[in-house]
Amino acid sequence: NISYEPPAPRHFSFNNPAGMCLSCKGLGSVTEMSVDLVVPDPSKSISEGAIVFWATLETLQTRHLAVSLANHLGFSIDAPWEDLTASHRKIILYGSGKEKIPFVYHSRRNRRYTYSSVFEGVIPPEERKYFQTSSELHKRYLAKYMVSGTCPECHGGRLKPEVEAVTIGRKSILDVIGMTI
């Protein structure tokens, strides 16, 4: 019970928005932050610097984020990263989705501020900085944590799945392109 518009030549080009894979923008590969590079030593705890972008929680900002997350989710920032549940690690790295987290911020003047907000995670803002920065120096720094790989959506085919589903004689356009003369 899914309907599509009739196929047109523009649908069969990865250079055209009508045909390109939306995940990789028709490139066939994606560049993303590697969890193994962001958390190089899983035997360390968050407070010991397991997450490279949070260092050893030296700033009040990162400390209040980590402590508030730990209190809300029920883990210790002194526990080794590898001992945290997969769900906790996912929320820390990729965010809480739509769930609002209660954050408590203690200023240097001993003032306490509380607010609730969704948590974006550690990786998404760093990836955004990598793709949006105009600073070549900052881009080189973030590039140390990036890896390129085949697009998980189109598997390198560069076209939308519904375009690849169009077949003639049981062959898709990608099958035909891959044939020898």
XYZ file of C-alpha atoms in Angstrom, residues 22-158:
137
model
C 19.193 11.206 1.223
C 21.651 9.841 3.807
C 24.831 10.362 1.785
C 23.532 13.000 -0.683
C 24.407 10.720 -3.600
C 28.053 10.216 -2.637
C 27.827 6.545 -1.629
C 29.857 7.134 1.507
C 29.379 8.973 4.772
C 31.855 10.693 7.039
C 31.004 10.431 10.693
C 32.599 10.517 14.098
C 34.037 7.216 15.298
C 32.996 6.096 18.780
C 36.321 4.256 19.118
C 38.200 7.508 18.541
C 35.931 9.595 20.788
C 36.272 7.013 23.585
C 39.777 5.622 22.958
C 40.184 3.898 26.345
C 36.932 2.310 27.563
C 38.612 1.224 30.802
C 38.624 4.880 31.905
C 35.659 6.505 33.583
C 34.005 9.712 32.422
C 35.692 11.576 35.282
C 39.076 10.149 34.209
C 38.645 11.439 30.656
C 37.076 8.519 28.779
C 35.369 10.974 26.383
C 38.002 13.077 24.611
C 35.724 16.094 24.169
C 34.912 16.189 27.879
C 38.525 15.610 28.977
C 38.554 15.125 32.754
C 35.494 17.328 33.289
C 37.693 20.349 33.873
C 35.046 22.897 32.890
C 31.920 23.543 34.933
C 29.849 23.084 31.790
C 30.984 19.515 31.075
C 30.979 18.592 34.769
C 27.371 19.686 35.256
C 26.296 17.832 32.108
C 28.009 14.608 33.181
C 26.837 14.731 36.809
C 23.255 15.593 35.861
C 23.123 12.771 33.304
C 24.578 10.321 35.813
C 22.067 11.325 38.477
C 19.121 11.098 36.087
C 20.124 7.822 34.420
C 21.482 6.149 37.559
C 25.161 5.546 36.884
C 28.417 6.843 38.354
C 30.800 9.128 36.453
C 33.579 7.210 38.246
C 32.546 3.852 36.728
C 34.608 2.644 33.756
C 33.015 3.471 30.397
C 32.915 -0.225 29.460
C 30.818 -0.955 32.585
C 28.051 1.485 31.609
C 25.043 -0.041 29.887
C 24.756 0.247 26.115
C 21.705 2.467 26.637
C 23.648 4.866 28.893
C 26.557 5.052 26.440
C 24.154 5.730 23.553
C 22.404 8.569 25.407
C 25.737 10.143 26.410
C 27.127 9.974 22.874
C 24.001 10.547 20.752
C 21.534 12.282 23.052
C 18.295 11.659 24.884
C 15.982 12.052 21.901
C 12.807 13.781 23.065
C 13.306 12.934 26.746
C 14.031 15.998 28.869
C 16.824 15.637 31.407
C 16.868 17.710 34.619
C 20.199 19.565 34.724
C 21.666 21.227 37.815
C 24.408 23.808 37.354
C 26.512 25.044 40.278
C 28.316 28.296 39.500
C 31.667 29.351 40.917
C 29.771 31.720 43.228
C 27.907 28.765 44.739
C 24.669 29.577 42.977
C 22.521 26.700 41.849
C 20.570 26.802 38.589
C 18.214 24.058 37.459
C 16.613 23.513 34.090
C 15.209 20.644 32.029
C 16.235 20.095 28.460
C 16.774 17.365 25.913
C 20.423 16.360 25.793
C 21.954 16.513 22.315
C 24.784 14.121 23.107
C 28.537 14.489 22.733
C 28.918 13.452 19.076
C 26.188 15.375 17.151
C 27.431 18.900 18.019
C 31.030 17.936 17.251
C 30.022 16.459 13.879
C 28.043 19.618 13.120
C 31.088 21.748 13.956
C 33.211 19.627 11.622
C 30.862 20.170 8.666
C 30.045 23.827 9.375
C 33.286 25.362 10.607
C 35.163 27.800 8.425
C 38.304 27.348 10.522
C 40.725 24.991 8.813
C 42.568 24.472 12.107
C 39.405 23.395 13.944
C 38.411 21.147 11.035
C 41.820 19.417 11.147
C 41.453 18.899 14.903
C 38.004 17.299 14.529
C 39.124 15.253 11.494
C 41.229 13.125 13.868
C 37.954 11.673 15.184
C 36.179 11.191 11.846
C 36.015 8.089 9.654
C 34.557 7.501 6.194
C 32.596 4.443 5.264
C 29.982 3.068 2.916
C 26.568 4.644 3.329
C 24.402 2.317 5.470
C 21.243 3.380 3.611
C 22.201 2.811 -0.050
C 25.256 0.544 0.534
C 27.326 2.664 -1.834
C 24.767 2.625 -4.672
C 24.109 6.372 -4.245
